mmCIF file of C-alpha atoms in Angstrom:
data_model
loop_
_atom_site.group_PDB
_atom_site.id
_atom_site.type_symbol
_atom_site.label_atom_id
_atom_site.label_comp_id
_atom_site.label_asym_id
_atom_site.label_seq_id
_atom_site.Cartn_x
_atom_site.Cartn_y
_atom_site.Cartn_z
ATOM 1 C CA MET A 1 -135.736 26.103 0.862
ATOM 2 C CA SER A 2 -133.050 25.453 -1.694
ATOM 3 C CA GLY A 3 -129.360 25.440 -0.897
ATOM 4 C CA GLU A 4 -128.801 28.679 -2.759
ATOM 5 C CA THR A 5 -131.332 30.538 -0.609
ATOM 6 C CA GLY A 6 -129.631 29.181 2.486
ATOM 7 C CA ILE A 7 -126.286 30.524 1.311
ATOM 8 C CA TYR A 8 -127.834 33.936 0.633
ATOM 9 C CA ILE A 9 -129.399 34.009 4.113
ATOM 10 C CA LEU A 10 -126.042 33.004 5.643
ATOM 11 C CA MET A 11 -124.361 35.807 3.697
ATOM 12 C CA ALA A 12 -126.965 38.300 4.938
ATOM 13 C CA VAL A 13 -126.486 37.242 8.562
ATOM 14 C CA VAL A 14 -122.684 37.330 8.262
ATOM 15 C CA SER A 15 -122.765 40.810 6.704
ATOM 16 C CA LEU A 16 -125.089 42.045 9.438
ATOM 17 C CA ILE A 17 -122.845 40.727 12.226
ATOM 18 C CA SER A 18 -119.732 42.128 10.529
ATOM 19 C CA THR A 19 -121.320 45.584 10.321
ATOM 20 C CA LEU A 20 -122.135 45.380 14.025
ATOM 21 C CA ALA A 21 -118.521 44.367 14.712
ATOM 22 C CA VAL A 22 -117.328 47.450 12.824
ATOM 23 C CA TYR A 23 -119.675 49.612 14.904
ATOM 24 C CA MET A 24 -118.427 48.061 18.147
ATOM 25 C CA ALA A 25 -114.800 48.558 17.051
ATOM 26 C CA VAL A 26 -115.477 52.237 16.384
ATOM 27 C CA VAL A 27 -117.279 53.056 19.648
ATOM 28 C CA GLU A 28 -115.127 50.859 21.929
ATOM 29 C CA LYS A 29 -112.851 52.847 24.255
ATOM 30 C CA ASP A 30 -110.627 49.892 25.162
ATOM 31 C CA LEU A 31 -108.360 49.646 22.120
ATOM 32 C CA VAL A 32 -107.446 45.986 22.715
ATOM 33 C CA LYS A 33 -111.130 45.079 22.532
ATOM 34 C CA ALA A 34 -111.487 47.267 19.437
ATOM 35 C CA VAL A 35 -108.703 45.294 17.731
ATOM 36 C CA ILE A 36 -110.483 42.046 18.591
ATOM 37 C CA TYR A 37 -113.778 43.365 17.152
ATOM 38 C CA SER A 38 -111.890 44.363 14.024
ATOM 39 C CA ALA A 39 -110.409 40.858 13.744
ATOM 40 C CA LEU A 40 -113.924 39.421 14.157
ATOM 41 C CA GLN A 41 -115.133 41.596 11.303
ATOM 42 C CA SER A 42 -112.231 40.381 9.142
ATOM 43 C CA GLY A 43 -112.999 36.761 9.949
ATOM 44 C CA LEU A 44 -116.626 37.271 8.900
ATOM 45 C CA TYR A 45 -115.457 38.980 5.705
ATOM 46 C CA THR A 46 -113.380 35.890 4.950
ATOM 47 C CA ILE A 47 -116.575 33.813 5.031
ATOM 48 C CA LEU A 48 -118.167 36.310 2.633
ATOM 49 C CA TYR A 49 -115.186 36.137 0.265
ATOM 50 C CA PHE A 50 -115.368 32.344 0.304
ATOM 51 C CA LEU A 51 -119.124 32.311 -0.373
ATOM 52 C CA LEU A 52 -118.732 34.891 -3.153
ATOM 53 C CA LEU A 53 -116.250 32.503 -4.873
ATOM 54 C CA ALA A 54 -113.061 34.476 -4.173
ATOM 55 C CA PRO A 55 -111.038 31.934 -2.144
ATOM 56 C CA ASP A 56 -107.741 33.536 -3.236
ATOM 57 C CA ILE A 57 -108.624 36.754 -1.426
ATOM 58 C CA GLY A 58 -109.970 34.743 1.496
ATOM 59 C CA LEU A 59 -106.662 32.935 1.899
ATOM 60 C CA VAL A 60 -104.711 36.185 2.053
ATOM 61 C CA TYR A 61 -107.342 37.842 4.242
ATOM 62 C CA ILE A 62 -107.164 35.289 7.079
ATOM 63 C CA PRO A 63 -103.443 35.613 7.960
ATOM 64 C CA VAL A 64 -103.166 39.324 7.206
ATOM 65 C CA ALA A 65 -106.367 40.633 8.754
ATOM 66 C CA VAL A 66 -106.763 38.176 11.640
ATOM 67 C CA GLY A 67 -103.094 37.492 12.404
ATOM 68 C CA LEU A 68 -100.667 40.140 11.224
ATOM 69 C CA ILE A 69 -102.559 43.444 11.431
ATOM 70 C CA PRO A 70 -103.970 42.797 14.954
ATOM 71 C CA GLY A 71 -100.423 41.765 15.921
ATOM 72 C CA VAL A 72 -98.951 45.031 14.669
ATOM 73 C CA LEU A 73 -101.782 47.013 16.282
ATOM 74 C CA LEU A 74 -101.326 45.235 19.622
ATOM 75 C CA ILE A 75 -97.574 45.974 19.564
ATOM 76 C CA LEU A 76 -98.481 49.592 18.841
ATOM 77 C CA ILE A 77 -100.987 49.687 21.723
ATOM 78 C CA SER A 78 -98.447 48.165 24.118
ATOM 79 C CA LYS A 79 -96.035 50.953 23.146
ATOM 80 C CA THR A 80 -98.594 53.740 23.593
ATOM 81 C CA GLU A 81 -101.842 53.744 25.578
ATOM 82 C CA ARG A 82 -104.580 51.205 25.956
ATOM 83 C CA TRP A 83 -107.516 53.529 26.622
ATOM 84 C CA GLU A 84 -108.900 55.979 24.137
ATOM 85 C CA LYS A 85 -109.430 59.412 25.665
ATOM 86 C CA GLU A 86 -112.439 61.649 25.038
ATOM 87 C CA MET B 1 -127.966 53.118 25.471
ATOM 88 C CA LYS B 2 -125.658 50.960 23.407
ATOM 89 C CA THR B 3 -128.461 48.435 22.835
ATOM 90 C CA VAL B 4 -130.649 51.147 21.313
ATOM 91 C CA GLU B 5 -127.832 52.191 18.991
ATOM 92 C CA VAL B 6 -127.260 48.592 17.893
ATOM 93 C CA VAL B 7 -130.990 48.044 17.236
ATOM 94 C CA VAL B 8 -131.166 51.267 15.216
ATOM 95 C CA LEU B 9 -128.132 50.161 13.226
ATOM 96 C CA ILE B 10 -129.671 46.740 12.485
ATOM 97 C CA ILE B 11 -132.939 48.342 11.333
ATOM 98 C CA LEU B 12 -130.960 50.749 9.132
ATOM 99 C CA ILE B 13 -128.995 47.900 7.501
ATOM 100 C CA LEU B 14 -132.148 45.829 6.925
ATOM 101 C CA ALA B 15 -133.980 48.819 5.441
ATOM 102 C CA LEU B 16 -131.047 49.449 3.091
ATOM 103 C CA ALA B 17 -131.052 45.754 2.130
ATOM 104 C CA LEU B 18 -134.797 45.961 1.399
ATOM 105 C CA LEU B 19 -134.213 49.038 -0.740
ATOM 106 C CA ILE B 20 -131.529 47.255 -2.757
ATOM 107 C CA THR B 21 -133.768 44.192 -3.117
ATOM 108 C CA VAL B 22 -136.642 46.332 -4.424
ATOM 109 C CA GLY B 23 -134.367 48.182 -6.819
ATOM 110 C CA PHE B 24 -132.594 44.952 -7.800
ATOM 111 C CA GLU B 25 -132.935 45.226 -11.575
ATOM 112 C CA HIS B 26 -131.641 48.814 -11.671
ATOM 113 C CA ILE B 27 -128.595 48.264 -9.457
ATOM 114 C CA MET B 28 -127.260 44.791 -10.157
ATOM 115 C CA PRO B 29 -124.670 44.503 -12.930
ATOM 116 C CA SER B 30 -124.988 41.876 -15.608
ATOM 117 C CA THR B 31 -124.188 38.318 -14.559
ATOM 118 C CA ALA B 32 -122.744 37.442 -17.963
ATOM 119 C CA VAL B 33 -118.996 36.765 -18.168
ATOM 120 C CA ARG B 34 -117.241 39.736 -19.733
ATOM 121 C CA PRO B 35 -115.081 39.234 -22.869
ATOM 122 C CA PRO B 36 -111.607 39.544 -21.194
ATOM 123 C CA ALA B 37 -112.643 37.113 -18.444
ATOM 124 C CA GLU B 38 -113.976 34.768 -21.096
ATOM 125 C CA PHE B 39 -110.620 34.808 -22.885
ATOM 126 C CA TYR B 40 -108.646 34.245 -19.666
ATOM 127 C CA LEU B 41 -110.854 31.342 -18.625
ATOM 128 C CA TYR B 42 -110.592 29.825 -22.093
ATOM 129 C CA ALA B 43 -106.812 30.280 -22.330
ATOM 130 C CA THR B 44 -105.601 29.484 -18.809
ATOM 131 C CA TYR B 45 -105.230 25.747 -19.415
ATOM 132 C CA ASN B 46 -105.655 25.001 -23.084
ATOM 133 C CA PRO B 47 -102.732 23.049 -24.560
ATOM 134 C CA TYR B 48 -104.809 21.801 -27.498
ATOM 135 C CA LYS B 49 -106.323 24.817 -29.238
ATOM 136 C CA LEU B 50 -104.464 27.798 -27.796
ATOM 137 C CA ARG B 51 -100.953 26.438 -27.306
ATOM 138 C CA GLU B 52 -99.419 29.840 -28.071
ATOM 139 C CA TYR B 53 -101.444 31.798 -25.503
ATOM 140 C CA THR B 54 -102.072 29.317 -22.692
ATOM 141 C CA VAL B 55 -100.338 29.413 -19.291
ATOM 142 C CA MET B 56 -100.863 25.675 -18.629
ATOM 143 C CA SER B 57 -102.252 26.417 -15.166
ATOM 144 C CA PRO B 58 -105.741 25.256 -14.103
ATOM 145 C CA GLU B 59 -105.898 28.166 -11.605
ATOM 146 C CA ALA B 60 -107.068 31.182 -13.579
ATOM 147 C CA VAL B 61 -106.379 33.714 -10.810
ATOM 148 C CA THR B 62 -102.705 32.785 -10.433
ATOM 149 C CA ALA B 63 -102.379 32.651 -14.212
ATOM 150 C CA ILE B 64 -103.679 36.217 -14.469
ATOM 151 C CA VAL B 65 -101.653 37.444 -11.483
ATOM 152 C CA TRP B 66 -98.277 36.050 -12.549
ATOM 153 C CA ASP B 67 -98.549 35.668 -16.315
ATOM 154 C CA PHE B 68 -101.276 37.572 -18.152
ATOM 155 C CA ARG B 69 -100.843 40.583 -15.844
ATOM 156 C CA GLY B 70 -97.410 39.680 -14.486
ATOM 157 C CA LEU B 71 -95.879 43.155 -14.579
ATOM 158 C CA ASP B 72 -98.689 44.519 -12.383
ATOM 159 C CA THR B 73 -97.825 41.970 -9.709
ATOM 160 C CA LEU B 74 -94.117 42.720 -10.036
ATOM 161 C CA PHE B 75 -94.759 46.386 -9.303
ATOM 162 C CA GLU B 76 -97.122 45.526 -6.433
ATOM 163 C CA THR B 77 -94.322 43.431 -4.963
ATOM 164 C CA SER B 78 -91.888 46.328 -5.316
ATOM 165 C CA VAL B 79 -94.330 48.660 -3.537
ATOM 166 C CA PHE B 80 -94.529 46.229 -0.613
ATOM 167 C CA TYR B 81 -90.745 46.013 -0.310
ATOM 168 C CA LEU B 82 -90.245 49.754 -0.701
ATOM 169 C CA ALA B 83 -92.579 50.231 2.277
ATOM 170 C CA LEU B 84 -90.523 47.685 4.195
ATOM 171 C CA ILE B 85 -87.256 49.427 3.305
ATOM 172 C CA ALA B 86 -88.748 52.710 4.499
ATOM 173 C CA GLY B 87 -89.627 51.053 7.826
ATOM 174 C CA LEU B 88 -86.116 49.644 8.170
ATOM 175 C CA ALA B 89 -84.575 53.035 7.382
ATOM 176 C CA LEU B 90 -86.715 54.696 10.062
ATOM 177 C CA THR B 91 -85.659 52.270 12.807
ATOM 178 C CA ARG B 92 -82.062 51.909 11.641
ATOM 179 C CA ARG B 93 -80.428 53.514 14.660
ATOM 180 C CA LEU B 94 -82.712 51.746 17.091
ATOM 181 C CA LEU B 95 -81.538 48.296 16.065
ATOM 182 C CA SER B 96 -79.047 46.444 18.196
ATOM 183 C CA GLU B 97 -79.345 42.719 18.371
ATOM 184 C CA ARG B 98 -77.424 41.796 21.478
ATOM 185 C CA ALA B 99 -78.338 38.363 22.748
ATOM 186 C CA GLU B 100 -80.318 39.338 25.797
ATOM 187 C CA LYS B 101 -81.723 36.954 28.303
ATOM 188 C CA PRO B 102 -85.076 35.790 26.915
ATOM 189 C CA GLY B 103 -88.176 36.891 28.754
ATOM 190 C CA HIS B 104 -90.380 34.438 30.581
ATOM 191 C CA GLY B 105 -93.047 34.302 27.915
ATOM 192 C CA LEU B 106 -96.355 32.550 28.477
ATOM 193 C CA SER B 107 -97.001 29.327 30.392
ATOM 194 C CA LEU B 108 -95.490 25.918 29.621
ATOM 195 C CA ILE B 109 -98.768 24.662 28.116
ATOM 196 C CA VAL B 110 -98.913 27.486 25.588
ATOM 197 C CA LYS B 111 -95.230 27.021 24.734
ATOM 198 C CA THR B 112 -95.646 23.285 24.114
ATOM 199 C CA VAL B 113 -98.722 23.829 21.955
ATOM 200 C CA THR B 114 -96.782 26.451 19.972
ATOM 201 C CA ARG B 115 -93.903 24.026 19.441
ATOM 202 C CA ILE B 116 -96.378 21.475 18.047
ATOM 203 C CA THR B 117 -98.291 23.907 15.818
ATOM 204 C CA ALA B 118 -95.184 25.679 14.466
ATOM 205 C CA PRO B 119 -94.340 22.994 11.860
ATOM 206 C CA MET B 120 -98.031 22.798 10.903
ATOM 207 C CA ILE B 121 -98.160 26.540 10.145
ATOM 208 C CA ILE B 122 -95.097 26.214 7.907
ATOM 209 C CA VAL B 123 -96.543 23.173 6.123
ATOM 210 C CA VAL B 124 -99.890 24.891 5.487
ATOM 211 C CA GLY B 125 -98.150 28.031 4.200
ATOM 212 C CA ALA B 126 -95.784 26.059 1.969
ATOM 213 C CA SER B 127 -98.616 23.982 0.517
ATOM 214 C CA ILE B 128 -100.698 27.094 -0.208
ATOM 215 C CA ALA B 129 -97.717 28.688 -1.958
ATOM 216 C CA LEU B 130 -96.356 25.666 -3.842
ATOM 217 C CA HIS B 131 -99.809 24.559 -5.026
ATOM 218 C CA GLY B 132 -100.658 28.117 -6.024
ATOM 219 C CA HIS B 133 -100.820 27.180 -9.706
ATOM 220 C CA LEU B 134 -103.250 24.303 -9.031
ATOM 221 C CA THR B 135 -105.545 25.448 -6.200
ATOM 222 C CA PRO B 136 -106.548 28.868 -4.844
ATOM 223 C CA GLY B 137 -103.559 30.502 -3.203
ATOM 224 C CA GLY B 138 -100.141 31.674 -4.219
ATOM 225 C CA GLY B 139 -96.888 33.124 -3.030
ATOM 226 C CA PHE B 140 -98.268 36.076 -1.079
ATOM 227 C CA GLN B 141 -100.923 33.964 0.640
ATOM 228 C CA GLY B 142 -98.486 31.229 1.640
ATOM 229 C CA GLY B 143 -95.846 33.720 2.724
ATOM 230 C CA SER B 144 -98.225 35.639 4.963
ATOM 231 C CA VAL B 145 -99.438 32.385 6.551
ATOM 232 C CA ILE B 146 -95.807 31.491 7.343
ATOM 233 C CA ALA B 147 -95.205 35.029 8.656
ATOM 234 C CA VAL B 148 -97.810 34.384 11.371
ATOM 235 C CA LEU B 149 -95.317 31.971 12.995
ATOM 236 C CA PRO B 150 -92.643 34.550 13.997
ATOM 237 C CA MET B 151 -95.394 36.709 15.459
ATOM 238 C CA VAL B 152 -96.775 33.801 17.500
ATOM 239 C CA ILE B 153 -93.236 32.982 18.696
ATOM 240 C CA ILE B 154 -92.635 36.614 19.681
ATOM 241 C CA VAL B 155 -95.877 36.659 21.673
ATOM 242 C CA VAL B 156 -95.523 33.211 23.281
ATOM 243 C CA PHE B 157 -91.753 33.141 23.901
ATOM 244 C CA SER B 158 -90.023 36.501 23.362
ATOM 245 C CA VAL B 159 -88.199 38.395 20.675
ATOM 246 C CA SER B 160 -84.810 37.471 22.202
ATOM 247 C CA PHE B 161 -85.752 33.790 21.853
ATOM 248 C CA LEU B 162 -86.277 34.317 18.125
ATOM 249 C CA ILE B 163 -82.986 36.188 17.739
ATOM 250 C CA MET B 164 -81.007 33.633 19.768
ATOM 251 C CA ARG B 165 -82.302 30.909 17.458
ATOM 252 C CA GLY B 166 -80.668 32.739 14.547
ATOM 253 C CA PHE B 167 -83.638 34.651 13.126
ATOM 254 C CA THR B 168 -81.861 38.002 13.158
ATOM 255 C CA THR B 169 -82.991 40.898 10.992
ATOM 256 C CA SER B 170 -79.837 40.681 8.869
ATOM 257 C CA LYS B 171 -80.524 37.019 8.038
ATOM 258 C CA MET B 172 -84.153 37.871 7.278
ATOM 259 C CA ILE B 173 -83.020 40.694 4.982
ATOM 260 C CA ILE B 174 -80.713 38.230 3.180
ATOM 261 C CA MET B 175 -83.613 35.776 2.776
ATOM 262 C CA ARG B 176 -85.904 38.526 1.515
ATOM 263 C CA SER B 177 -83.258 39.726 -0.946
ATOM 264 C CA LEU B 178 -82.713 36.185 -2.212
ATOM 265 C CA GLY B 179 -86.462 35.895 -2.765
ATOM 266 C CA LEU B 180 -86.559 39.180 -4.688
ATOM 267 C CA PHE B 181 -83.478 38.143 -6.671
ATOM 268 C CA GLY B 182 -85.221 34.874 -7.551
ATOM 269 C CA ILE B 183 -88.323 36.736 -8.740
ATOM 270 C CA GLY B 184 -86.177 38.987 -10.930
ATOM 271 C CA LEU B 185 -84.168 36.065 -12.273
ATOM 272 C CA THR B 186 -87.317 34.084 -13.109
ATOM 273 C CA ALA B 187 -88.687 37.092 -14.972
ATOM 274 C CA ILE B 188 -85.659 37.299 -17.273
ATOM 275 C CA ALA B 189 -84.692 33.574 -17.320
ATOM 276 C CA LEU B 190 -86.135 32.826 -20.759
ATOM 277 C CA PHE B 191 -84.691 36.035 -22.144
ATOM 278 C CA LEU B 192 -81.192 35.056 -20.951
ATOM 279 C CA VAL B 193 -81.546 31.504 -22.296
ATOM 280 C CA SER B 194 -82.615 32.730 -25.706
ATOM 281 C CA LEU B 195 -79.816 35.308 -25.675
ATOM 282 C CA ILE B 196 -77.303 32.468 -25.266
ATOM 283 C CA GLN B 197 -79.050 30.346 -27.891
ATOM 284 C CA GLY B 198 -79.295 33.275 -30.272
ATOM 285 C CA THR B 199 -83.088 33.060 -30.572
ATOM 286 C CA HIS B 200 -85.847 35.511 -29.693
ATOM 287 C CA ALA B 201 -87.784 35.739 -26.402
ATOM 288 C CA TYR B 202 -89.550 38.297 -24.231
ATOM 289 C CA VAL B 203 -88.938 39.429 -20.684
ATOM 290 C CA PHE B 204 -91.604 37.914 -18.402
ATOM 291 C CA GLN B 205 -92.355 35.211 -20.971
ATOM 292 C CA ASN B 206 -93.677 31.911 -19.693
ATOM 293 C CA MET B 207 -94.955 29.594 -22.440
ATOM 294 C CA ILE B 208 -94.238 29.758 -26.159
ATOM 295 C CA LYS B 209 -95.572 32.762 -28.032
ATOM 296 C CA PRO B 210 -96.271 33.003 -31.794
ATOM 297 C CA ASP B 211 -92.877 34.659 -32.477
ATOM 298 C CA ALA B 212 -90.866 33.280 -29.546
ATOM 299 C CA GLN B 213 -90.614 29.531 -29.410
ATOM 300 C CA THR B 214 -88.614 29.039 -26.191
ATOM 301 C CA SER B 215 -90.674 27.883 -23.216
ATOM 302 C CA MET B 216 -90.289 27.304 -19.484
ATOM 303 C CA PRO B 217 -90.605 23.660 -18.405
ATOM 304 C CA ILE B 218 -94.269 22.718 -18.024
ATOM 305 C CA TYR B 219 -93.639 19.531 -16.047
ATOM 306 C CA ILE B 220 -90.832 18.624 -13.665
ATOM 307 C CA ALA B 221 -90.636 14.877 -12.926
ATOM 308 C CA GLY B 222 -94.210 14.467 -14.154
ATOM 309 C CA ALA B 223 -95.637 17.175 -11.878
ATOM 310 C CA LEU B 224 -97.311 20.185 -13.465
ATOM 311 C CA ILE B 225 -95.457 23.383 -12.485
ATOM 312 C CA SER B 226 -96.812 25.738 -15.188
ATOM 313 C CA GLY B 227 -93.445 27.244 -16.069
ATOM 314 C CA THR B 228 -92.686 30.471 -14.236
ATOM 315 C CA LEU B 229 -95.736 30.361 -11.937
ATOM 316 C CA TRP B 230 -94.246 27.794 -9.541
ATOM 317 C CA PHE B 231 -90.941 29.670 -9.292
ATOM 318 C CA PHE B 232 -92.648 33.013 -8.780
ATOM 319 C CA ASN B 233 -94.815 31.536 -6.015
ATOM 320 C CA LEU B 234 -91.801 29.901 -4.327
ATOM 321 C CA PHE B 235 -89.657 33.049 -4.284
ATOM 322 C CA GLU B 236 -92.573 35.306 -3.365
ATOM 323 C CA MET B 237 -93.309 33.034 -0.403
ATOM 324 C CA PHE B 238 -89.744 33.426 0.936
ATOM 325 C CA ALA B 239 -89.710 37.162 0.301
ATOM 326 C CA VAL B 240 -93.105 37.859 1.923
ATOM 327 C CA ALA B 241 -92.493 35.611 4.955
ATOM 328 C CA ALA B 242 -89.083 37.200 5.577
ATOM 329 C CA GLY B 243 -90.446 40.704 4.944
ATOM 330 C CA PHE B 244 -93.242 40.441 7.522
ATOM 331 C CA SER B 245 -90.842 38.821 10.022
ATOM 332 C CA ILE B 246 -88.447 41.768 9.658
ATOM 333 C CA ALA B 247 -91.307 44.150 10.386
ATOM 334 C CA PHE B 248 -92.238 42.351 13.623
ATOM 335 C CA ILE B 249 -88.692 41.902 14.895
ATOM 336 C CA VAL B 250 -87.848 45.551 14.177
ATOM 337 C CA LEU B 251 -91.011 46.778 15.912
ATOM 338 C CA MET B 252 -90.306 44.692 19.014
ATOM 339 C CA LEU B 253 -86.604 45.601 19.179
ATOM 340 C CA ALA B 254 -87.328 49.311 18.813
ATOM 341 C CA ARG B 255 -89.588 49.025 21.833
ATOM 342 C CA THR B 256 -86.943 47.300 23.960
ATOM 343 C CA LEU B 257 -84.383 50.008 23.259
ATOM 344 C CA GLN B 258 -86.859 52.785 23.954
ATOM 345 C CA VAL B 259 -87.536 51.339 27.376
ATOM 346 C CA GLU B 260 -83.784 51.104 28.067
ATOM 347 C CA GLU B 261 -83.189 54.722 27.182
ATOM 348 C CA ARG B 262 -85.577 56.037 29.805
#
């Protein structure tokens, strides 16, 4: 197995897990957990950006999508309600 | 029940992947480099053959963002700050920065670790921003890395701690405005210089052009700075870091006042 195939397989696995993280974030009723799933998805996307040779986007994606946006969302949740109603 | 849903989802994704793999030759775009990209890659650092079009920066993305397509980035920056101004205008009456007693925050271990990592976050952000014309990165990337620090401090200590240390919203607004002023000044620097000298130059010009022979400094003390790119990255870093910090401080303060009013 060449190195290139390995990278493609890694990309496939990372995309699969990130899609699952999106699904979990959508169905989760606890909004704090949903934010964490969303941050997980963003972290996996950063790996994809790096492997697809876009490190500039990766560098801006890590602080914004894993640090700042979950921070803003958590502040928002602490001001409103934690549990999503039916 | 959730397990079944997840398994169905995985099978769906894999089936879609198989479909794309089978239809590979009909879906995938050409892998050849397109003509504009070819020109940018050829011109981004080419002092020998394309002296009048090069940016003198080995990082093609930053060269495109701040020089070839500089006006686009300028307007993107203005959109970001207009959104911030809108946020400030909304919470204007909620702001009062009395020095309250800081909250307890998290445990001593977390606080000590934060004190140690705080300088590291700033160093990483500054190096991403100031090396933006040499390695992947740039002003926005570095600024948003630095902006993580105020958020960590707000979570680990408290927002009063940040304000008592002098990081008030008014100071952050001054820092952000200085950053924006720097970006504007860098954009028209060559134009002003050539106006004084009585020669001809463009707004947003970086290196020499066929009909405008004034140029920003390429090297400072032997270090490559690529003319305007280094200055744009520096000022954008200050502006973005201060802008995100304002957003966090304002959000937290608005919450404190709301609780008091009840």
